[in-house]
């Protein structure tokens, strides 16, 4: 066991985005931890967790992530329904694609027990009949998942943090970790812009900065990829039904959903960037127009009132990384949430808290950092 103070294990969670906040929420349910949730910004959720499309999508791959999405959606739906803490609009989702691709996707998830039981396949006629904006589209099939939806991300994040603080977690903002101090192979503490503090565990929930934090601790085996993606908002439009499901074309890579009387749109662009405040690439607007014109002609000529970008951070296999580091004792990863961090945050935090309590295990089989260490099983 690590050294302890006042019988508590001192835990520093670096990053008050969805990954760090959900981990603090779950870990604080267990006795014996003195937890500090720390972020360099003045507000939690300033980066990826504050710049996303807020969609809860359960039909995703790989199946291990779909499983986490399913359990997280149940939490979001029941908590939003039982309290006024945050809103969840379960207007459903439509995944557009070829019949073969969609059938293969549902067969894979179903075989692994990771398919939401309300998912159904719509053929071209049903699709065109039920969903006006798709009347002229070229798609031959869609998967309809009525229990998907859009969540109030700021409210969800605030909920995790408030519950964690009620259970004794210290929230420390405007505090940057500039170094991680070790004694031999073991974590000893963190050096921040406001001084040194000893800790037994450091949890890396630093999103796009996960690689930099790993390097501070002396562990660099995971080649992280922070990928920028743009979102667009049309401003209010006349004929948008606010209860329309979100629509995601997984064949041609674009999505849209109702937002504040207009549409939120994405061309599913990806470009590798440095962690930080991502800049804007105006050429992505053209890419979006081209995709919409080709695949949903009625929507090809929309006004754009606002655009912004954010970073999705991936491990090379695009799977989550949740578990103990193999090289540095007491260093723990909750990173690589990619494009699923809103949907899956609850389950990611639960998984992390389980592994943290169980020192003997490096991590969940699917998400373990051990897959990046050839010399470990
Ligand atoms: C355009 C876009 C659309 C998306 N849409 C969806 C969607 O519809 N549904 C969905 O499920 N997911 C979506 N995502 C993905 C989701 O937003 C992310 O998976 C999630 O927000 C990642 O959370 P995080 O806590 O890992 O990272 P972040 O929110 O970036 O948090 C990391 C935190 O660590 C802090 N930090 C870093 N380094 C230090 C340091 N040295 N010291 C102190 N603090 C530090 C940062 O300040 C930051 O607050 C989208 C992402 C983008 C970019």
CSV table of C-alpha atoms and ligand atoms in Angstrom, one decimal:
chain,number,residue,atom,x,y,z
A,1,UNK,CA,0.0,0.0,0.0
A,2,UNK,CA,1.1,3.6,-0.6
A,3,UNK,CA,2.1,5.9,2.3
A,4,UNK,CA,-0.9,7.5,3.9
A,5,UNK,CA,-1.7,10.6,5.9
A,6,UNK,CA,-4.4,10.6,8.5
A,7,UNK,CA,-5.2,7.1,7.3
A,8,UNK,CA,-6.2,8.5,3.9
A,9,UNK,CA,-4.6,7.9,0.5
A,10,UNK,CA,-3.9,11.3,-1.0
A,11,UNK,CA,-5.1,11.5,-4.6
A,12,UNK,CA,-4.5,14.3,-7.1
A,13,UNK,CA,-6.8,14.2,-10.1
A,14,UNK,CA,-5.4,16.4,-12.8
A,15,UNK,CA,-8.1,17.8,-15.1
A,16,UNK,CA,-11.6,19.0,-14.1
A,17,UNK,CA,-13.2,18.0,-17.4
A,18,UNK,CA,-15.7,15.2,-17.7
A,19,UNK,CA,-13.0,12.5,-17.2
A,20,UNK,CA,-11.6,14.0,-14.0
A,21,UNK,CA,-14.9,15.1,-12.6
A,22,UNK,CA,-16.6,11.8,-13.1
A,23,UNK,CA,-13.6,10.0,-11.5
A,24,UNK,CA,-13.8,12.3,-8.5
A,25,UNK,CA,-17.6,11.7,-8.3
A,26,UNK,CA,-17.2,7.9,-8.1
A,27,UNK,CA,-14.0,7.6,-6.1
A,28,UNK,CA,-15.3,9.9,-3.4
A,29,UNK,CA,-18.1,7.4,-2.7
A,30,UNK,CA,-15.4,5.2,-1.1
A,31,UNK,CA,-13.9,5.9,2.3
A,32,UNK,CA,-10.2,6.3,2.7
A,33,UNK,CA,-9.3,8.9,0.0
A,34,UNK,CA,-8.3,12.5,0.4
A,35,UNK,CA,-9.0,13.7,-3.2
A,36,UNK,CA,-8.0,17.0,-4.8
A,37,UNK,CA,-9.5,17.8,-8.3
A,38,UNK,CA,-7.2,20.3,-9.9
A,39,UNK,CA,-7.4,22.3,-13.1
A,40,UNK,CA,-5.2,25.0,-14.6
A,41,UNK,CA,-8.3,26.9,-15.7
A,42,UNK,CA,-10.5,29.2,-13.7
A,43,UNK,CA,-13.6,27.1,-14.7
A,44,UNK,CA,-14.1,23.4,-15.0
A,45,UNK,CA,-14.8,22.0,-18.5
A,46,UNK,CA,-13.0,24.8,-20.3
A,47,UNK,CA,-11.5,22.6,-23.0
A,48,UNK,CA,-12.9,19.4,-24.8
A,49,UNK,CA,-15.7,19.1,-22.2
A,50,UNK,CA,-17.0,22.6,-23.0
A,51,UNK,CA,-16.7,22.5,-26.8
A,52,UNK,CA,-18.5,19.4,-27.9
A,53,UNK,CA,-21.8,18.5,-29.6
A,54,UNK,CA,-23.4,17.1,-26.3
A,55,UNK,CA,-24.9,14.0,-28.0
A,56,UNK,CA,-25.5,10.8,-26.1
A,57,UNK,CA,-24.9,8.1,-28.8
A,58,UNK,CA,-25.0,4.4,-27.8
A,59,UNK,CA,-24.4,2.6,-31.1
A,60,UNK,CA,-20.6,3.0,-31.3
A,61,UNK,CA,-17.6,0.8,-31.8
A,62,UNK,CA,-15.7,-1.0,-30.3
A,63,UNK,CA,-18.3,-3.0,-28.2
A,64,UNK,CA,-16.4,-2.2,-25.0
A,65,UNK,CA,-17.1,1.5,-25.4
A,66,UNK,CA,-20.7,0.7,-26.4
A,67,UNK,CA,-21.1,-1.1,-23.2
A,68,UNK,CA,-20.0,1.9,-21.2
A,69,UNK,CA,-22.2,4.1,-23.3
A,70,UNK,CA,-25.3,1.9,-22.5
A,71,UNK,CA,-24.7,2.0,-18.7
A,72,UNK,CA,-23.9,5.8,-18.8
A,73,UNK,CA,-27.1,6.6,-20.7
A,74,UNK,CA,-29.1,4.8,-18.1
A,75,UNK,CA,-27.6,7.0,-15.4
A,76,UNK,CA,-28.1,10.2,-17.4
A,77,UNK,CA,-31.7,9.4,-18.2
A,78,UNK,CA,-32.6,8.4,-14.7
A,79,UNK,CA,-30.8,11.3,-13.0
A,80,UNK,CA,-32.0,13.9,-15.4
A,81,UNK,CA,-35.5,12.5,-14.9
A,82,UNK,CA,-35.4,12.5,-11.2
A,83,UNK,CA,-33.9,15.9,-10.6
A,84,UNK,CA,-33.5,19.4,-12.0
A,85,UNK,CA,-29.7,19.1,-12.0
A,86,UNK,CA,-29.3,18.8,-15.8
A,87,UNK,CA,-31.5,18.3,-18.8
A,88,UNK,CA,-31.5,15.3,-21.1
A,89,UNK,CA,-33.6,15.5,-24.3
A,90,UNK,CA,-34.1,11.9,-25.5
A,91,UNK,CA,-35.2,12.8,-29.0
A,92,UNK,CA,-33.3,9.8,-30.4
A,93,UNK,CA,-30.7,9.4,-33.1
A,94,UNK,CA,-30.5,8.3,-36.7
A,95,UNK,CA,-27.3,6.7,-38.0
A,96,UNK,CA,-27.3,6.8,-41.8
A,97,UNK,CA,-25.3,4.3,-43.8
A,98,UNK,CA,-25.4,1.4,-46.2
A,99,UNK,CA,-27.6,-1.5,-45.2
A,100,UNK,CA,-24.6,-3.8,-45.1
A,101,UNK,CA,-22.6,-1.5,-42.9
A,102,UNK,CA,-25.4,-0.9,-40.4
A,103,UNK,CA,-26.3,-4.6,-40.3
A,104,UNK,CA,-22.6,-5.5,-39.6
A,105,UNK,CA,-22.5,-2.9,-36.9
A,106,UNK,CA,-25.6,-4.1,-35.0
A,107,UNK,CA,-24.6,-7.8,-35.4
A,108,UNK,CA,-21.2,-7.0,-33.8
A,109,UNK,CA,-22.7,-5.1,-30.9
A,110,UNK,CA,-25.5,-7.6,-30.4
A,111,UNK,CA,-23.1,-10.5,-30.3
A,112,UNK,CA,-21.2,-8.8,-27.5
A,113,UNK,CA,-24.3,-7.8,-25.6
A,114,UNK,CA,-23.6,-4.1,-26.2
A,115,UNK,CA,-26.6,-3.1,-28.4
A,116,UNK,CA,-29.3,-0.9,-26.9
A,117,UNK,CA,-32.5,-2.9,-27.1
A,118,UNK,CA,-34.6,-0.1,-28.7
A,119,UNK,CA,-32.4,0.1,-31.8
A,120,UNK,CA,-34.3,-0.6,-35.1
A,121,UNK,CA,-33.4,-0.5,-38.8
A,122,UNK,CA,-35.4,1.8,-41.0
A,123,UNK,CA,-35.5,1.3,-44.8
A,124,UNK,CA,-35.3,4.2,-47.3
A,125,UNK,CA,-39.1,4.7,-47.5
A,126,UNK,CA,-39.6,4.8,-43.7
A,127,UNK,CA,-36.6,7.2,-43.4
A,128,UNK,CA,-38.0,9.6,-46.0
A,129,UNK,CA,-41.5,9.4,-44.6
A,130,UNK,CA,-40.6,10.0,-41.0
A,131,UNK,CA,-37.9,12.6,-41.2
A,132,UNK,CA,-38.5,15.6,-43.4
A,133,UNK,CA,-35.0,16.9,-43.8
A,134,UNK,CA,-34.0,13.5,-45.3
A,135,UNK,CA,-36.7,13.4,-47.9
A,136,UNK,CA,-34.2,14.0,-50.7
A,137,UNK,CA,-31.3,12.1,-49.3
A,138,UNK,CA,-29.5,9.3,-51.0
A,139,UNK,CA,-29.4,6.9,-48.0
A,140,UNK,CA,-30.8,3.5,-48.3
A,141,UNK,CA,-31.1,2.7,-44.6
A,142,UNK,CA,-30.8,4.1,-41.0
A,143,UNK,CA,-30.5,2.9,-37.5
A,144,UNK,CA,-33.0,4.6,-35.2
A,145,UNK,CA,-32.1,4.7,-31.4
A,146,UNK,CA,-35.0,6.5,-29.6
A,147,UNK,CA,-33.2,6.5,-26.2
A,148,UNK,CA,-30.2,8.6,-27.6
A,149,UNK,CA,-30.3,12.3,-27.1
A,150,UNK,CA,-28.7,15.6,-26.2
A,151,UNK,CA,-27.5,16.4,-22.6
A,152,UNK,CA,-26.8,19.7,-20.9
A,153,UNK,CA,-23.1,19.0,-20.6
A,154,UNK,CA,-22.4,22.0,-18.3
A,155,UNK,CA,-25.1,20.8,-15.9
A,156,UNK,CA,-23.8,17.2,-16.0
A,157,UNK,CA,-20.3,18.4,-15.2
A,158,UNK,CA,-21.5,20.7,-12.4
A,159,UNK,CA,-23.5,17.7,-11.0
A,160,UNK,CA,-20.4,15.5,-10.8
A,161,UNK,CA,-18.4,18.2,-9.2
A,162,UNK,CA,-21.0,19.3,-6.7
A,163,UNK,CA,-21.7,15.7,-5.5
A,164,UNK,CA,-17.9,15.1,-5.3
A,165,UNK,CA,-17.4,18.2,-3.2
A,166,UNK,CA,-20.3,17.3,-0.9
A,167,UNK,CA,-18.4,14.1,-0.3
A,168,UNK,CA,-15.2,16.0,0.7
A,169,UNK,CA,-13.3,16.4,-2.6
A,170,UNK,CA,-11.3,19.6,-2.8
A,171,UNK,CA,-11.7,21.5,-6.1
A,172,UNK,CA,-8.6,23.6,-6.8
A,173,UNK,CA,-8.8,25.8,-9.9
A,174,UNK,CA,-6.3,28.1,-11.7
A,175,UNK,CA,-3.6,25.7,-10.6
A,176,UNK,CA,-1.3,24.2,-13.2
A,177,UNK,CA,0.7,21.0,-12.6
A,178,UNK,CA,4.2,21.9,-13.9
A,179,UNK,CA,6.0,18.7,-12.7
A,180,UNK,CA,5.3,15.4,-11.2
A,181,UNK,CA,7.8,14.4,-8.5
A,182,UNK,CA,8.8,10.7,-7.9
A,183,UNK,CA,10.8,8.9,-5.3
A,184,UNK,CA,12.4,6.1,-7.3
A,185,UNK,CA,9.6,4.5,-9.4
A,186,UNK,CA,6.8,5.8,-7.1
A,187,UNK,CA,4.8,9.0,-7.2
A,188,UNK,CA,5.7,11.4,-4.4
A,189,UNK,CA,3.7,14.6,-5.3
A,190,UNK,CA,3.0,17.3,-7.8
A,191,UNK,CA,4.7,20.7,-8.3
A,192,UNK,CA,2.2,23.3,-9.3
A,193,UNK,CA,2.5,27.1,-10.1
A,194,UNK,CA,1.6,27.6,-6.4
A,195,UNK,CA,4.0,25.2,-4.8
A,196,UNK,CA,4.6,21.5,-4.1
A,197,UNK,CA,2.1,19.1,-2.6
A,198,UNK,CA,2.7,15.5,-1.7
A,199,UNK,CA,0.3,12.8,-3.1
A,200,UNK,CA,0.2,9.0,-3.2
A,201,UNK,CA,-1.6,8.8,-6.5
A,202,UNK,CA,-1.7,11.1,-9.5
A,203,UNK,CA,-4.6,10.6,-11.9
A,204,UNK,CA,-4.0,11.8,-15.4
A,205,UNK,CA,-7.4,13.2,-16.7
A,206,UNK,CA,-5.7,15.9,-18.6
A,207,UNK,CA,-7.5,15.3,-21.9
A,208,UNK,CA,-5.4,16.7,-24.8
A,209,UNK,CA,-2.5,17.2,-22.4
A,210,UNK,CA,-2.5,13.6,-21.2
A,211,UNK,CA,0.8,12.9,-23.1
A,212,UNK,CA,2.5,15.9,-21.5
A,213,UNK,CA,1.4,14.9,-18.1
A,214,UNK,CA,2.7,11.4,-18.7
A,215,UNK,CA,6.0,12.8,-19.8
A,216,UNK,CA,6.2,14.8,-16.5
A,217,UNK,CA,5.8,11.6,-14.6
A,218,UNK,CA,8.4,9.9,-16.8
A,219,UNK,CA,6.1,7.6,-18.8
A,220,UNK,CA,5.9,8.1,-22.6
A,221,UNK,CA,4.8,4.8,-24.1
A,222,UNK,CA,1.4,6.0,-25.4
A,223,UNK,CA,1.6,8.0,-28.6
A,224,UNK,CA,-1.4,10.3,-28.0
A,225,UNK,CA,-3.1,12.0,-30.9
A,226,UNK,CA,-5.0,15.2,-30.1
A,227,UNK,CA,-7.3,15.8,-33.1
A,228,UNK,CA,-9.1,19.1,-33.8
A,229,UNK,CA,-12.7,19.0,-35.0
A,230,UNK,CA,-15.0,22.0,-36.0
A,231,UNK,CA,-18.6,22.6,-35.1
A,232,UNK,CA,-21.0,25.1,-36.8
A,233,UNK,CA,-24.2,26.8,-35.8
A,234,UNK,CA,-26.7,28.2,-38.3
A,235,UNK,CA,-28.5,30.6,-36.0
A,236,UNK,CA,-32.3,30.3,-35.8
A,237,UNK,CA,-34.0,28.9,-38.9
A,238,UNK,CA,-37.6,28.9,-39.7
A,239,UNK,CA,-38.5,25.3,-40.3
A,240,UNK,CA,-36.4,23.3,-37.7
A,241,UNK,CA,-38.3,20.9,-35.5
A,242,UNK,CA,-36.6,21.0,-32.1
A,243,UNK,CA,-37.6,17.4,-31.4
A,244,UNK,CA,-35.8,16.0,-34.5
A,245,UNK,CA,-33.3,13.2,-33.6
A,246,UNK,CA,-29.7,13.9,-34.2
A,247,UNK,CA,-28.6,12.6,-37.6
A,248,UNK,CA,-25.2,11.1,-38.1
A,249,UNK,CA,-24.0,9.8,-41.5
A,250,UNK,CA,-21.4,7.2,-40.6
A,251,UNK,CA,-20.7,6.4,-44.3
A,252,UNK,CA,-19.9,9.9,-45.5
A,253,UNK,CA,-18.9,11.4,-42.1
A,254,UNK,CA,-21.1,14.4,-41.1
A,255,UNK,CA,-23.7,15.0,-38.5
A,256,UNK,CA,-26.3,17.6,-37.4
A,257,UNK,CA,-28.9,18.2,-34.7
A,258,UNK,CA,-31.3,20.9,-33.7
A,259,UNK,CA,-29.8,23.6,-31.5
A,260,UNK,CA,-31.5,26.8,-30.2
A,261,UNK,CA,-34.0,27.1,-33.0
A,262,UNK,CA,-31.4,26.3,-35.7
A,263,UNK,CA,-28.9,23.5,-36.5
A,264,UNK,CA,-25.6,22.4,-35.1
A,265,UNK,CA,-23.5,20.8,-37.9
A,266,UNK,CA,-20.2,19.0,-38.2
A,267,UNK,CA,-18.2,17.7,-41.2
A,268,UNK,CA,-16.3,15.2,-39.0
A,269,UNK,CA,-13.0,16.8,-39.9
A,270,UNK,CA,-9.9,15.6,-38.1
A,271,UNK,CA,-6.5,17.3,-38.0
A,272,UNK,CA,-3.7,16.7,-35.5
A,273,UNK,CA,-2.9,19.7,-33.4
A,274,UNK,CA,-0.9,20.6,-30.3
A,275,UNK,CA,-2.9,20.6,-27.0
A,276,UNK,CA,-4.3,24.1,-26.3
A,277,UNK,CA,-6.9,26.4,-27.7
A,278,UNK,CA,-7.3,25.1,-31.2
A,279,UNK,CA,-7.6,27.7,-34.0
A,280,UNK,CA,-10.1,27.7,-36.9
A,281,UNK,CA,-9.6,26.4,-40.4
A,282,UNK,CA,-12.0,28.3,-42.7
A,283,UNK,CA,-11.7,25.5,-45.4
A,284,UNK,CA,-13.7,23.2,-43.2
A,285,UNK,CA,-16.8,25.3,-43.9
A,286,UNK,CA,-16.4,24.4,-47.6
A,287,UNK,CA,-16.0,20.7,-46.7
A,288,UNK,CA,-19.3,20.9,-44.7
A,289,UNK,CA,-21.1,22.6,-47.6
A,290,UNK,CA,-19.8,20.0,-50.1
A,291,UNK,CA,-20.9,17.1,-47.9
A,292,UNK,CA,-24.4,18.4,-47.2
A,293,UNK,CA,-25.0,19.4,-50.9
A,294,UNK,CA,-24.0,15.9,-52.0
A,295,UNK,CA,-25.9,13.9,-49.3
A,296,UNK,CA,-28.8,16.1,-48.1
A,297,UNK,CA,-29.3,18.6,-50.9
A,298,UNK,CA,-32.1,20.5,-49.1
A,299,UNK,CA,-29.5,21.5,-46.5
A,300,UNK,CA,-26.6,22.4,-48.8
A,301,UNK,CA,-27.1,26.1,-48.6
A,302,UNK,CA,-27.4,26.9,-44.9
A,303,UNK,CA,-26.2,30.1,-43.2
A,304,UNK,CA,-23.4,29.8,-40.7
A,305,UNK,CA,-23.7,32.2,-37.7
A,306,UNK,CA,-20.9,30.7,-35.6
A,307,UNK,CA,-18.1,28.2,-35.8
A,308,UNK,CA,-15.7,26.8,-33.2
A,309,UNK,CA,-13.3,23.9,-32.7
A,310,UNK,CA,-12.3,21.5,-30.0
A,311,UNK,CA,-9.9,18.6,-29.5
A,312,UNK,CA,-10.7,14.9,-29.3
A,313,UNK,CA,-7.8,12.9,-27.9
A,314,UNK,CA,-7.1,9.4,-29.0
A,315,UNK,CA,-4.8,6.5,-28.2
A,316,UNK,CA,-3.6,4.8,-31.4
A,317,UNK,CA,-6.3,2.1,-31.2
A,318,UNK,CA,-9.0,4.7,-30.4
A,319,UNK,CA,-10.0,2.8,-27.3
A,320,UNK,CA,-10.1,4.4,-23.8
A,321,UNK,CA,-7.1,4.2,-21.5
A,322,UNK,CA,-8.2,3.6,-18.0
A,323,UNK,CA,-5.8,2.0,-15.4
A,324,UNK,CA,-2.5,2.0,-13.6
A,325,UNK,CA,0.7,2.9,-15.5
A,326,UNK,CA,3.2,0.1,-15.7
A,327,UNK,CA,6.3,2.2,-15.2
A,328,UNK,CA,5.4,4.7,-12.6
A,329,UNK,CA,3.8,3.4,-9.4
A,330,UNK,CA,0.8,5.4,-8.3
A,331,UNK,CA,0.3,7.0,-11.7
A,332,UNK,CA,-3.1,6.3,-13.2
A,333,UNK,CA,-4.7,7.1,-16.6
A,334,UNK,CA,-8.2,8.2,-17.4
A,335,UNK,CA,-7.6,9.4,-20.9
A,336,UNK,CA,-8.3,9.0,-24.6
A,337,UNK,CA,-12.1,9.5,-24.4
A,338,UNK,CA,-11.9,10.6,-28.0
A,339,UNK,CA,-15.4,11.4,-29.3
A,340,UNK,CA,-17.3,9.6,-26.5
A,341,UNK,CA,-16.5,11.5,-23.4
A,342,UNK,CA,-19.9,13.1,-22.9
A,343,UNK,CA,-21.8,9.9,-23.5
A,344,UNK,CA,-19.5,7.7,-21.5
A,345,UNK,CA,-18.2,9.9,-18.6
A,346,UNK,CA,-20.3,8.3,-15.9
A,347,UNK,CA,-19.2,4.8,-16.8
A,348,UNK,CA,-15.6,5.9,-17.3
A,349,UNK,CA,-15.5,7.4,-13.8
A,350,UNK,CA,-17.1,4.2,-12.4
A,351,UNK,CA,-14.5,2.0,-14.1
A,352,UNK,CA,-11.6,4.2,-12.9
A,353,UNK,CA,-12.8,4.2,-9.3
A,354,UNK,CA,-13.2,0.4,-9.3
A,355,UNK,CA,-9.6,-0.2,-10.6
A,356,UNK,CA,-8.2,2.4,-8.2
A,357,UNK,CA,-9.6,0.5,-5.3
A,358,UNK,CA,-8.2,-2.7,-6.6
A,359,UNK,CA,-4.4,-2.2,-6.5
A,360,UNK,CA,-3.7,-5.7,-7.8
A,361,UNK,CA,-5.3,-5.1,-11.2
A,362,UNK,CA,-3.7,-2.9,-13.9
A,363,UNK,CA,-7.1,-2.2,-15.3
A,364,UNK,CA,-10.1,-3.3,-17.2
A,365,UNK,CA,-9.1,-5.8,-19.9
A,366,UNK,CA,-10.3,-3.6,-22.7
A,367,UNK,CA,-9.0,-0.3,-21.5
A,368,UNK,CA,-5.8,-1.2,-19.7
A,369,UNK,CA,-2.7,0.8,-20.4
A,370,UNK,CA,-0.9,-2.6,-20.4
A,371,UNK,CA,-1.7,-2.9,-24.2
A,372,UNK,CA,1.1,-0.3,-24.8
A,373,UNK,CA,3.7,-2.1,-22.8
A,374,UNK,CA,5.2,-5.1,-24.7
A,375,UNK,CA,7.0,-6.4,-21.7
A,376,UNK,CA,3.8,-6.7,-19.7
A,377,UNK,CA,0.7,-8.8,-20.1
B,1,LIG,C1,-16.1,19.0,-31.6
B,1,LIG,C2,-16.3,18.0,-30.6
B,1,LIG,C3,-17.5,17.3,-30.5
B,1,LIG,C4,-17.8,16.3,-29.6
B,1,LIG,N1,-19.0,15.8,-29.5
B,1,LIG,C5,-19.2,14.8,-28.6
B,1,LIG,C6,-20.6,14.3,-28.4
B,1,LIG,O1,-21.5,14.7,-29.1
B,1,LIG,N2,-20.7,13.2,-27.6
B,1,LIG,C7,-19.7,12.7,-26.8
B,1,LIG,O2,-19.9,11.7,-26.1
B,1,LIG,N3,-18.5,13.3,-26.9
B,1,LIG,C8,-18.2,14.3,-27.7
B,1,LIG,N4,-17.0,14.9,-27.8
B,1,LIG,C9,-15.9,14.3,-27.0
B,1,LIG,C10,-15.9,14.9,-25.6
B,1,LIG,O3,-16.0,16.2,-25.6
B,1,LIG,C11,-14.5,14.5,-24.9
B,1,LIG,O4,-14.3,13.1,-25.0
B,1,LIG,C12,-14.4,14.8,-23.4
B,1,LIG,O5,-14.8,16.2,-23.2
B,1,LIG,C13,-13.0,14.6,-22.9
B,1,LIG,O6,-13.0,15.1,-21.6
B,1,LIG,P1,-11.6,15.1,-20.8
B,1,LIG,O7,-12.0,15.4,-19.4
B,1,LIG,O8,-10.8,13.9,-21.1
B,1,LIG,O9,-10.8,16.4,-21.4
B,1,LIG,P2,-10.9,17.9,-21.1
B,1,LIG,O10,-12.4,18.4,-21.0
B,1,LIG,O11,-10.1,18.6,-22.1
B,1,LIG,O12,-10.3,18.1,-19.7
B,1,LIG,C14,-8.9,18.1,-19.5
B,1,LIG,C15,-8.6,19.1,-18.4
B,1,LIG,O13,-7.3,19.0,-18.0
B,1,LIG,C16,-6.8,20.3,-17.6
B,1,LIG,N5,-5.3,20.2,-17.6
B,1,LIG,C17,-4.5,19.8,-18.6
B,1,LIG,N6,-3.2,19.9,-18.2
B,1,LIG,C18,-3.2,20.4,-17.0
B,1,LIG,C19,-2.1,20.7,-16.1
B,1,LIG,N7,-0.8,20.5,-16.4
B,1,LIG,N8,-2.5,21.2,-14.8
B,1,LIG,C20,-3.8,21.4,-14.5
B,1,LIG,N9,-4.8,21.1,-15.3
B,1,LIG,C21,-4.5,20.6,-16.6
B,1,LIG,C22,-7.3,21.1,-18.7
B,1,LIG,O14,-7.3,22.5,-18.4
B,1,LIG,C23,-8.7,20.6,-19.0
B,1,LIG,O15,-9.7,21.3,-18.3
B,1,LIG,C24,-16.7,15.9,-28.7
B,1,LIG,C25,-15.5,16.6,-28.8
B,1,LIG,C26,-15.3,17.6,-29.7
B,1,LIG,C27,-14.0,18.3,-29.7
